[in-house]
Amino acid sequence: MSPEPAPARRRRFGWPQRVFSQVLLMQLAIATGVTVLATGLFLAPLSSQLDDQAMRRALAIAETTASTDVADELTGSRPTPGGPVQAEAERIRRATGAEYVVIMDRRGVRWSHTSPEQIGRVVSTDPSEALAGKDVMEIDSGTLGRSARGKVPLRDDDGTIVGAVSVGIEYDSVRARLLAAIPGLLLYAGGALAVGALAAYLISRRLQRQTHDLAFSDISALLAEREAMLHGIREGVVALDAAGRIRLMNDEAERLLGLGSDVRGRPLDEVLGGGRTTDVLAGRVTGEDLVTVRGARVLIANRMPTDDGGAVATLRDRTELEQLGRELDSTRGLIDALRAQDHEHANRMHTLLGLLELEMHEEAVEFVTEVIGVHRATAEQVTEKVHDPLLAALLVGKATVAAERGVSLRIAPGTLLPDRLVDPRGLVTVVGNLVDNAMDASAGSEEPQIEVDLRAEGRAAVLRISDSGPGVPPEQRELIFTEGWSTKDLPAHGKRGLGLALVRRLAERQGGSAMVGEGPGGGAEFTVVLPEALTELTEPGLAAAVEAR
């Protein structure tokens, strides 16, 4: 048996899901409703206007009739079909196109009528208002049907009311005028509706292209997914409009840039201020994986323009990775130094072994004493002038590494730094970066040397490090503190140009400064001032002990 065919799927008709279709239907419905409403609002007063025009026309014909000699003829004759009053009324009716012209006396007896058999009879509607001297306009029904009427009193030469004149305009003619105006009105309304429908279609097509023919439910889902993604990823995202105002910023970007959630809609320059971070996000600095420093964070920024003239920038936190990279560089430098020291130590051991084999014992003792004394003298010199253990250990280690690289590192005679540092690790970072740069700069000079000068001036710490390198040209003395600027080859972790930027940022964060000038030997001299680097002395005995040291 052949399988039964699947039942045909019913096509369901309902409200469309696409944004394009919904907007088009809504706009067509609005255009149609407005057109119908406007047509109705126009037709409603038009009918009243036509009625009013017909009544005024009837009243004007009645006044014209009353102004003739018909009053004299009314008082001087009898109401007969062949009388002068009937003849005059019929002449006026034919000339004006009125439905009827009825002239009556004060008793309401007709002296003229379209149907001669009605002459001599009492009128079918109450003429009291007109006989009382009032002009009357009305839509009413009589012996000839519904008509627009005008009634005026009929006066003789003395002004005495002797009767009344009633003129009627056939109401079917008024209705015919109204019906004749409707096709033209509908034609204009249809044209307006067609123009509105075309405009609605064009707008909807443009909206279809902009929304990529998505349904409202799809847009809502995409918005929810975007919010979840933006606030869930561990990268900062900053969206800017064409004017450079912040359009969107996720939680990670707020954290990395140190901003709040109230920055949306504000210009980027106003929120972040001047600096490399602002220039990178604004697109004034171009490139991929641009390095910038914001506060104590090292950030990697990428910027992608959008079709509307804005841009989306992403931020990655490389602070820890940068620290690891620097530690890796330091470790590799230390390994190289240890390898060189190992070679030197082996040479010394071989020398000592040769002296012993030659039974030159006194020379061997002098050789060992000299080697040990050099290292001990260096350590004692540092610890006497730098009392903070972390900073002293750093300088001793840097002196050893410098010696292995053929660079002489010495402590300035006036150096004296007490053990009262508020942030020893921060000063270690500053000194380490500057000493490393000084070693790199001095390595190629004839007599490579570095001088470190650390002084305490009240609560301020003043650091000066000079080298025998080529120095820094005046035009580059501010540029070297910019993130990403460097004259060296890339290290293992792929980024340079952060050390001096971090030094200046650390100094400025504490209210100090970092600058570079020309050293005594012609090389570079870096000066860093940290105003609140030392704690206050609260005990006089402790102050005296520090001064004594």
XYZ file of C-alpha atoms in Angstrom:
549
model
C 0.000 0.000 0.000
C 1.237 3.414 -0.860
C 1.599 5.744 2.070
C -1.191 8.182 2.622
C -0.387 11.668 1.399
C 0.336 14.175 4.105
C -2.583 16.461 4.761
C -2.267 19.792 3.052
C -1.076 22.485 5.419
C -3.606 25.184 5.861
C -2.463 28.618 5.053
C -3.112 30.794 8.010
C -4.061 34.393 7.480
C -3.293 36.744 10.300
C -1.252 39.729 11.343
C 2.095 39.688 9.469
C 5.297 39.280 11.462
C 7.744 41.298 9.358
C 8.428 44.873 10.331
C 8.029 45.949 6.696
C 4.561 44.402 6.363
C 3.292 45.626 9.718
C 4.435 49.192 9.153
C 2.992 49.201 5.618
C -0.403 47.958 6.824
C -0.476 50.416 9.688
C 0.428 53.314 7.413
C -2.205 52.275 4.849
C -4.810 51.994 7.586
C -3.879 55.424 8.914
C -3.911 56.984 5.426
C -7.294 55.413 4.651
C -8.773 56.483 7.963
C -7.515 60.033 7.567
C -8.881 60.231 4.011
C -12.304 58.914 5.026
C -12.432 61.219 8.036
C -11.421 64.250 5.962
C -14.028 63.400 3.309
C -16.737 63.009 5.933
C -15.753 66.242 7.664
C -15.937 67.996 4.300
C -19.291 66.499 3.271
C -21.016 67.208 6.575
C -20.749 71.030 6.393
C -21.208 70.943 2.613
C -24.789 69.690 2.991
C -25.567 72.396 5.534
C -23.960 75.028 3.311
C -26.032 73.940 0.323
C -29.221 74.057 2.437
C -28.336 77.528 3.684
C -27.583 78.753 0.173
C -30.935 77.408 -1.092
C -32.877 79.073 1.779
C -31.106 82.386 1.246
C -31.805 82.193 -2.468
C -35.480 81.550 -1.771
C -35.543 84.455 0.702
C -33.885 86.751 -1.871
C -36.481 85.831 -4.506
C -39.261 86.451 -1.988
C -37.847 89.879 -1.083
C -37.531 90.748 -4.782
C -41.145 89.696 -5.375
C -42.366 91.714 -2.388
C -40.595 94.816 -3.718
C -42.655 94.850 -6.934
C -46.185 96.261 -7.413
C -47.728 92.976 -6.377
C -49.057 94.545 -3.129
C -51.166 97.031 -5.091
C -52.388 94.270 -7.381
C -53.259 92.182 -4.285
C -55.485 94.865 -2.841
C -57.076 95.820 -6.177
C -58.050 92.372 -7.539
C -59.405 88.983 -6.589
C -57.516 85.636 -6.216
C -58.111 84.063 -9.615
C -55.900 81.837 -11.797
C -55.861 84.477 -14.529
C -55.358 87.461 -12.248
C -52.364 89.843 -12.350
C -50.905 88.486 -9.105
C -50.717 84.958 -10.518
C -49.213 86.233 -13.756
C -46.510 88.231 -11.941
C -45.686 85.320 -9.615
C -45.370 82.882 -12.506
C -43.128 85.313 -14.381
C -40.810 85.562 -11.402
C -40.842 81.767 -10.838
C -39.862 81.039 -14.408
C -37.181 83.715 -14.393
C -35.555 82.545 -11.141
C -36.032 78.764 -11.486
C -37.888 78.546 -8.169
C -40.187 75.651 -7.473
C -43.042 77.954 -6.525
C -43.851 81.582 -5.753
C -46.888 81.863 -3.510
C -48.432 85.236 -2.673
C -51.039 85.265 0.118
C -53.152 87.817 1.888
C -53.388 88.349 5.651
C -55.856 85.460 5.937
C -53.353 83.051 4.398
C -55.337 82.668 1.206
C -53.208 81.957 -1.844
C -53.351 84.483 -4.708
C -50.731 82.596 -6.765
C -49.517 79.032 -6.976
C -47.827 76.663 -9.392
C -51.069 74.629 -9.449
C -53.883 77.068 -10.383
C -56.463 74.934 -8.542
C -54.745 75.858 -5.237
C -55.455 79.572 -5.750
C -58.121 80.797 -3.319
C -57.253 78.159 -0.733
C -55.468 78.605 2.573
C -51.774 77.751 2.615
C -50.698 74.424 4.173
C -48.010 75.909 6.463
C -48.362 78.527 9.157
C -47.664 82.039 7.729
C -47.995 83.842 11.047
C -44.307 84.779 11.418
C -44.104 86.322 7.958
C -47.465 88.141 8.505
C -46.028 89.408 11.787
C -43.211 91.143 9.878
C -40.428 88.546 10.215
C -38.283 86.998 7.515
C -38.382 83.194 7.625
C -35.897 80.632 6.226
C -36.623 76.922 6.639
C -36.597 73.454 5.159
C -40.134 72.154 5.254
C -42.678 69.991 3.416
C -45.818 71.304 1.753
C -48.233 70.439 -1.007
C -45.345 70.295 -3.499
C -43.078 68.198 -1.283
C -39.932 69.063 0.644
C -38.327 72.381 -0.271
C -36.057 75.147 0.965
C -38.301 78.101 1.771
C -38.043 81.815 2.225
C -40.964 83.909 3.525
C -41.189 87.713 3.803
C -44.022 90.089 4.666
C -45.791 91.940 1.820
C -46.282 95.665 2.505
C -48.195 98.391 0.662
C -46.928 101.889 -0.012
C -47.728 102.946 3.561
C -45.740 100.036 5.002
C -48.809 98.191 6.190
C -48.547 94.399 5.971
C -51.166 93.262 3.499
C -49.944 89.713 2.999
C -46.814 87.564 2.592
C -44.645 86.058 -0.136
C -43.397 82.446 0.152
C -40.803 81.130 -2.318
C -39.641 77.502 -2.437
C -36.522 75.951 -3.955
C -36.942 72.297 -4.830
C -34.949 70.271 -2.254
C -34.143 67.606 -4.831
C -32.003 70.175 -6.656
C -30.059 70.845 -3.459
C -29.519 67.125 -2.983
C -28.503 66.813 -6.631
C -25.805 69.472 -6.127
C -24.535 67.588 -3.093
C -24.478 64.297 -4.975
C -22.802 65.948 -7.953
C -19.973 67.174 -5.690
C -19.323 63.730 -4.205
C -17.621 62.105 -7.272
C -15.116 64.946 -7.574
C -14.509 64.871 -3.844
C -13.995 61.119 -3.903
C -11.636 61.516 -6.862
C -9.467 63.950 -4.901
C -9.673 61.728 -1.818
C -8.660 58.707 -3.890
C -5.705 60.621 -5.322
C -4.625 61.670 -1.834
C -5.015 58.086 -0.648
C -2.932 56.803 -3.575
C -0.147 59.312 -2.833
C -0.269 58.336 0.851
C -0.148 54.647 -0.020
C 2.846 55.194 -2.308
C 4.661 57.191 0.375
C 3.845 54.478 2.926
C 5.222 51.816 0.601
C 8.460 53.711 -0.040
C 8.979 54.362 3.678
C 8.249 50.730 4.457
C 10.707 49.533 1.801
C 13.414 51.744 3.292
C 12.573 50.386 6.725
C 12.734 46.869 5.290
C 16.285 47.453 4.070
C 17.353 48.988 7.360
C 15.862 46.178 9.458
C 17.003 43.444 7.014
C 13.397 42.239 6.717
C 13.297 41.028 10.315
C 10.213 40.450 12.415
C 9.572 42.436 15.581
C 10.104 39.273 17.616
C 13.488 38.771 15.919
C 14.500 42.353 16.711
C 13.436 41.926 20.321
C 15.392 38.678 20.593
C 18.460 40.257 18.969
C 18.284 43.159 21.398
C 18.075 40.814 24.378
C 20.951 38.719 23.022
C 23.028 41.840 22.376
C 22.508 43.105 25.914
C 23.407 39.711 27.365
C 26.484 39.416 25.153
C 27.749 42.961 25.722
C 27.433 42.778 29.478
C 28.653 39.194 29.694
C 31.894 39.290 27.706
C 35.175 40.109 29.393
C 36.159 42.729 26.830
C 35.196 46.380 27.024
C 32.971 47.675 24.230
C 32.449 51.378 23.530
C 30.121 52.513 20.709
C 30.333 56.092 19.417
C 28.027 58.017 17.101
C 29.125 60.209 14.201
C 29.521 63.239 16.521
C 31.876 61.386 18.874
C 29.298 60.916 21.630
C 29.162 57.707 23.637
C 26.239 55.660 22.387
C 26.848 52.454 24.318
C 29.296 51.191 26.922
C 29.212 47.790 28.567
C 30.081 46.951 32.163
C 33.635 45.844 31.377
C 34.403 49.102 29.534
C 33.086 51.096 32.493
C 35.377 49.100 34.781
C 38.471 49.389 32.584
C 38.024 53.112 31.974
C 36.903 53.899 35.512
C 33.606 55.477 34.408
C 30.014 55.292 35.576
C 26.822 54.436 33.711
C 25.827 58.112 33.293
C 28.228 58.820 30.418
C 25.924 57.784 27.585
C 25.166 60.641 25.215
C 28.168 62.703 26.349
C 31.194 63.528 24.142
C 34.183 61.217 24.514
C 36.630 64.100 25.049
C 34.479 65.446 27.875
C 34.237 62.093 29.646
C 37.837 60.858 29.325
C 39.696 64.149 28.972
C 42.810 64.486 26.861
C 45.383 61.741 26.359
C 46.252 58.756 24.254
C 43.248 56.706 25.387
C 40.878 59.376 24.095
C 42.824 59.736 20.843
C 42.757 55.974 20.241
C 39.016 55.615 20.894
C 38.214 58.723 18.830
C 40.237 57.417 15.861
C 42.880 60.155 15.929
C 45.475 57.390 16.387
C 45.034 54.523 13.940
C 46.305 50.978 13.873
C 45.623 47.540 15.282
C 46.127 46.424 18.885
C 47.032 49.922 20.026
C 48.532 50.087 23.509
C 47.221 52.690 25.946
C 47.335 53.254 29.688
C 44.275 54.269 31.708
C 44.995 54.736 35.381
C 46.984 51.720 36.507
C 45.727 49.549 33.643
C 47.441 48.677 30.393
C 44.813 48.366 27.660
C 44.833 47.079 24.092
C 42.338 48.946 21.901
C 40.916 48.235 18.440
C 38.498 50.489 16.607
C 36.081 49.617 13.793
C 34.074 52.347 11.945
C 30.345 51.814 11.328
C 28.234 52.708 8.297
C 26.525 55.650 10.036
C 29.819 57.474 10.649
C 30.291 56.215 14.199
C 32.608 53.512 15.490
C 32.836 50.582 17.891
C 35.989 50.192 19.984
C 37.011 47.123 21.982
C 39.285 47.176 25.006
C 41.292 44.313 26.478
C 43.013 44.410 29.846
C 46.685 43.507 29.415
C 47.887 44.738 32.794
C 48.686 41.312 34.201
C 49.963 40.047 30.848
C 52.192 43.106 30.533
C 53.544 42.514 34.009
C 54.202 38.876 33.146
C 55.922 39.968 29.943
C 58.152 42.345 31.848
C 58.880 39.681 34.404
C 59.742 37.342 31.528
C 62.094 39.948 30.082
C 63.644 40.422 33.508
C 63.941 36.667 33.976
C 65.619 36.237 30.614
C 67.950 39.099 31.419
C 68.711 37.508 34.766
C 69.328 34.148 33.085
C 71.723 35.794 30.668
C 73.422 37.531 33.575
C 73.613 34.254 35.548
C 75.032 32.510 32.506
C 77.668 35.207 32.151
C 78.286 35.114 35.903
C 78.609 31.343 35.709
C 81.283 31.744 33.046
C 83.046 34.378 35.140
C 82.762 32.215 38.240
C 84.234 29.289 36.317
C 87.105 31.482 35.179
C 87.707 32.589 38.760
C 87.633 28.997 39.989
C 90.069 27.992 37.287
C 92.336 30.871 38.274
C 92.113 29.907 41.943
C 92.802 26.259 41.074
C 95.870 27.254 39.049
C 97.222 29.376 41.906
C 96.789 26.492 44.318
C 98.431 23.981 41.971
C 101.358 26.356 41.583
C 101.483 26.545 45.391
C 101.003 30.317 45.235
C 98.885 30.325 48.381
C 99.256 33.979 49.310
C 98.204 35.107 45.822
C 95.201 32.776 46.029
C 94.126 34.294 49.358
C 94.459 37.828 47.972
C 92.446 36.875 44.859
C 89.547 35.436 46.883
C 89.572 38.387 49.303
C 89.408 40.856 46.431
C 86.493 39.116 44.713
C 84.452 38.849 47.916
C 85.281 42.404 48.926
C 83.969 43.923 45.714
C 80.525 42.320 46.096
C 80.361 43.060 49.816
C 81.360 46.690 49.270
C 78.611 47.134 46.699
C 75.923 45.650 48.988
C 77.097 47.666 52.003
C 77.177 50.877 49.969
C 73.573 50.391 48.861
C 72.145 49.410 52.256
C 73.881 52.329 54.005
C 72.143 54.861 51.767
C 68.856 53.096 50.903
C 67.139 51.791 54.028
C 64.081 50.249 52.403
C 64.872 46.507 51.965
C 62.908 46.033 48.699
C 64.521 49.006 46.994
C 67.984 48.133 48.335
C 67.677 44.542 47.094
C 66.591 45.844 43.674
C 69.621 48.107 43.394
C 72.028 45.352 44.502
C 70.599 43.002 41.903
C 70.649 45.682 39.193
C 74.277 46.441 40.073
C 75.211 42.794 39.551
C 73.362 42.639 36.217
C 74.927 45.922 35.114
C 78.392 44.663 36.012
C 77.869 41.536 33.912
C 76.809 43.763 30.993
C 79.893 45.905 31.437
C 78.022 48.891 32.896
C 79.056 50.559 36.150
C 76.110 51.310 38.440
C 76.940 53.541 41.379
C 74.978 55.275 44.091
C 75.336 59.046 44.261
C 77.218 60.317 47.350
C 74.252 62.365 48.580
C 71.774 59.479 48.369
C 69.771 58.905 51.573
C 66.316 57.352 51.625
C 64.810 56.301 55.000
C 62.642 53.243 55.534
C 59.380 55.192 55.554
C 58.039 54.545 52.061
C 54.253 54.581 51.668
C 54.339 52.453 48.502
C 57.668 50.608 48.219
C 56.465 48.463 45.307
C 55.506 51.535 43.311
C 58.959 53.076 43.801
C 60.547 49.720 42.921
C 58.623 49.799 39.632
C 59.798 53.336 38.885
C 63.464 52.645 39.745
C 63.500 49.297 37.940
C 62.111 50.759 34.704
C 64.474 53.715 34.725
C 67.566 51.604 35.559
C 66.712 49.104 32.800
C 66.357 51.939 30.273
C 69.601 53.481 31.494
C 71.463 50.157 31.088
C 70.141 49.770 27.541
C 71.181 53.339 26.705
C 74.628 53.095 28.301
C 75.569 49.683 26.953
C 77.056 51.035 23.731
C 78.987 54.005 25.151
C 82.761 54.128 25.694
C 82.634 54.203 29.503
C 79.152 52.909 30.304
C 77.947 54.015 33.713
C 74.738 54.764 35.606
C 74.305 56.958 38.652
C 71.330 56.589 40.983
C 70.436 59.437 43.341
C 67.601 58.921 45.864
C 66.769 61.666 48.350
C 64.060 62.417 50.875
C 62.856 66.026 51.025
C 60.302 66.107 53.800
C 57.622 63.638 52.747
C 58.694 63.814 49.123
C 61.003 61.343 47.431
C 63.194 62.707 44.619
C 64.770 60.224 42.222
C 67.447 61.075 39.641
C 68.980 58.482 37.337
C 71.565 59.541 34.792
C 73.420 57.476 32.214
C 76.290 57.827 29.782
C 74.200 57.039 26.735
C 73.470 59.265 23.736
C 70.759 61.210 25.592
C 67.277 62.210 24.456
C 66.830 64.952 21.820
C 64.803 67.944 23.086
C 62.012 67.331 20.554
C 61.489 63.784 21.894
C 61.605 64.490 25.631
C 57.812 64.503 25.927
C 57.201 61.923 23.240
C 59.109 59.185 25.098
C 56.472 59.223 27.857
C 53.744 58.353 25.337
C 52.304 54.839 25.407
C 53.573 52.667 22.593
C 56.555 54.899 21.677
C 59.915 53.151 21.704
C 63.190 53.005 19.771
C 63.918 49.402 20.795
C 63.125 46.135 19.077
C 60.022 44.281 20.186
C 60.497 41.952 23.162
C 59.148 38.428 23.495
C 55.668 39.554 24.543
C 55.417 41.846 21.514
C 54.871 45.287 23.110
C 57.148 48.163 24.092
C 56.763 51.789 25.016
C 54.970 51.256 28.337
C 57.706 51.557 30.968
C 58.168 55.325 30.874
C 54.425 55.875 30.393
C 53.767 53.883 33.568
C 56.473 55.844 35.398
C 54.871 59.172 34.540
C 51.371 57.877 35.226
C 52.426 56.581 38.653
C 54.111 59.904 39.478
C 51.150 62.010 38.334
C 48.695 59.792 40.207
C 50.560 60.747 43.422
C 50.600 64.425 42.443
C 54.221 64.347 41.264
C 56.046 64.580 37.989
C 58.454 62.701 35.701
C 60.724 64.460 33.227
C 63.925 63.941 31.318
C 66.808 66.284 30.622
C 70.514 66.234 29.844
C 72.765 64.549 32.401
C 76.159 65.770 33.662
C 77.982 63.385 31.315
C 75.942 64.301 28.276
C 73.523 61.374 28.521
C 69.930 61.396 29.747
C 68.900 62.266 33.278
C 65.447 61.224 34.453
C 63.967 63.057 37.433
C 60.916 61.733 39.264
C 59.297 63.605 42.173
C 56.787 61.817 44.425
C 55.401 64.385 46.916
C 53.703 61.938 49.321
C 56.047 58.992 49.064
C 57.151 58.932 52.745
C 55.180 58.681 55.958
C 55.395 61.330 58.662
C 57.681 60.867 61.705
C 55.589 60.822 64.868
C 58.265 60.075 67.472
C 61.212 62.480 68.060
C 63.503 59.601 68.996
C 62.743 57.862 65.743
C 63.439 61.043 63.805
C 66.776 61.500 65.521
C 67.729 57.888 64.839
C 66.901 58.304 61.159
C 68.928 61.491 60.934
C 71.840 59.760 62.688
C 71.792 56.942 60.166
